[in-house]
Amino acid sequence: MSAAAARRTRRRTAAAVLRTRRAENRAHRDATTRVKVSDYLAGLGMPTEDIDRYGSWAGRYIVSEYRSAHHGHEPRKTRKRTAPCKGHPNGRWIKVNVYRLTDPALSAGAGTYKRTAPFVAAAFTTAA
């Protein structure tokens, strides 16, 4: 076998291994439930008006906690349609962060923000 053929075989094998690994990771990633901050706050029992009003700030605290816990890495993103407004009768698409439901950054970040802290405290005192 020539050197070029050996390199070609190694590259093809490495590519096949990488494809298999990516497929396994994708299946694992898709099996985990991810939530947006608004869904998490709704699960804590926060009123919809307050979620619309304070959800963005709560998200900033949560993403800050996530970055500090994960060595500066960003959380995964998804898109969300906003409510209709002037100039956008159907709403518009914005990018938002999504987290695993079990991620400690959700409770830590929402517990740090003064507007959402009472809801987090109430959820964990009744659960305990």
Steps between C-alpha positions, in 0.01 A plus 500: 500500500638840410539782752221699333262205522586449867430869578172482311396191697588665833302813408195298398512296819538811713208665321280195558589493870424871529163459326406220737604701805303804384188288441526354851548845653207638303272222625607567860462877459151472354389269782554768766220744569594864457299797621495872434516744790137596444393134527705455816351811663150387402573167668594686817157662502594850389213695333522547122510880530802477730672251270459741209624786716791341691585189298770668296684618811463163664650347185802727533562383855451137398739521203758665726475207744520255209817661363670498838410135558603384150834680460366784283307283255170624359174307546320349201273730300155466350257738336180637648225707341415819687155644549358714216600864517504811280684421180491125565136387489599131529775559755865449421752223561768556764780276624471383860708269718379156603619299798461148631226489758744357754763770441583671832556831318122538460425500872820684594451779246129541564569495875752781461260736321281681757180482290512121454670401828173465697361255243816288509505499880132404514552215250790351693353539849179322400696228319722430801 
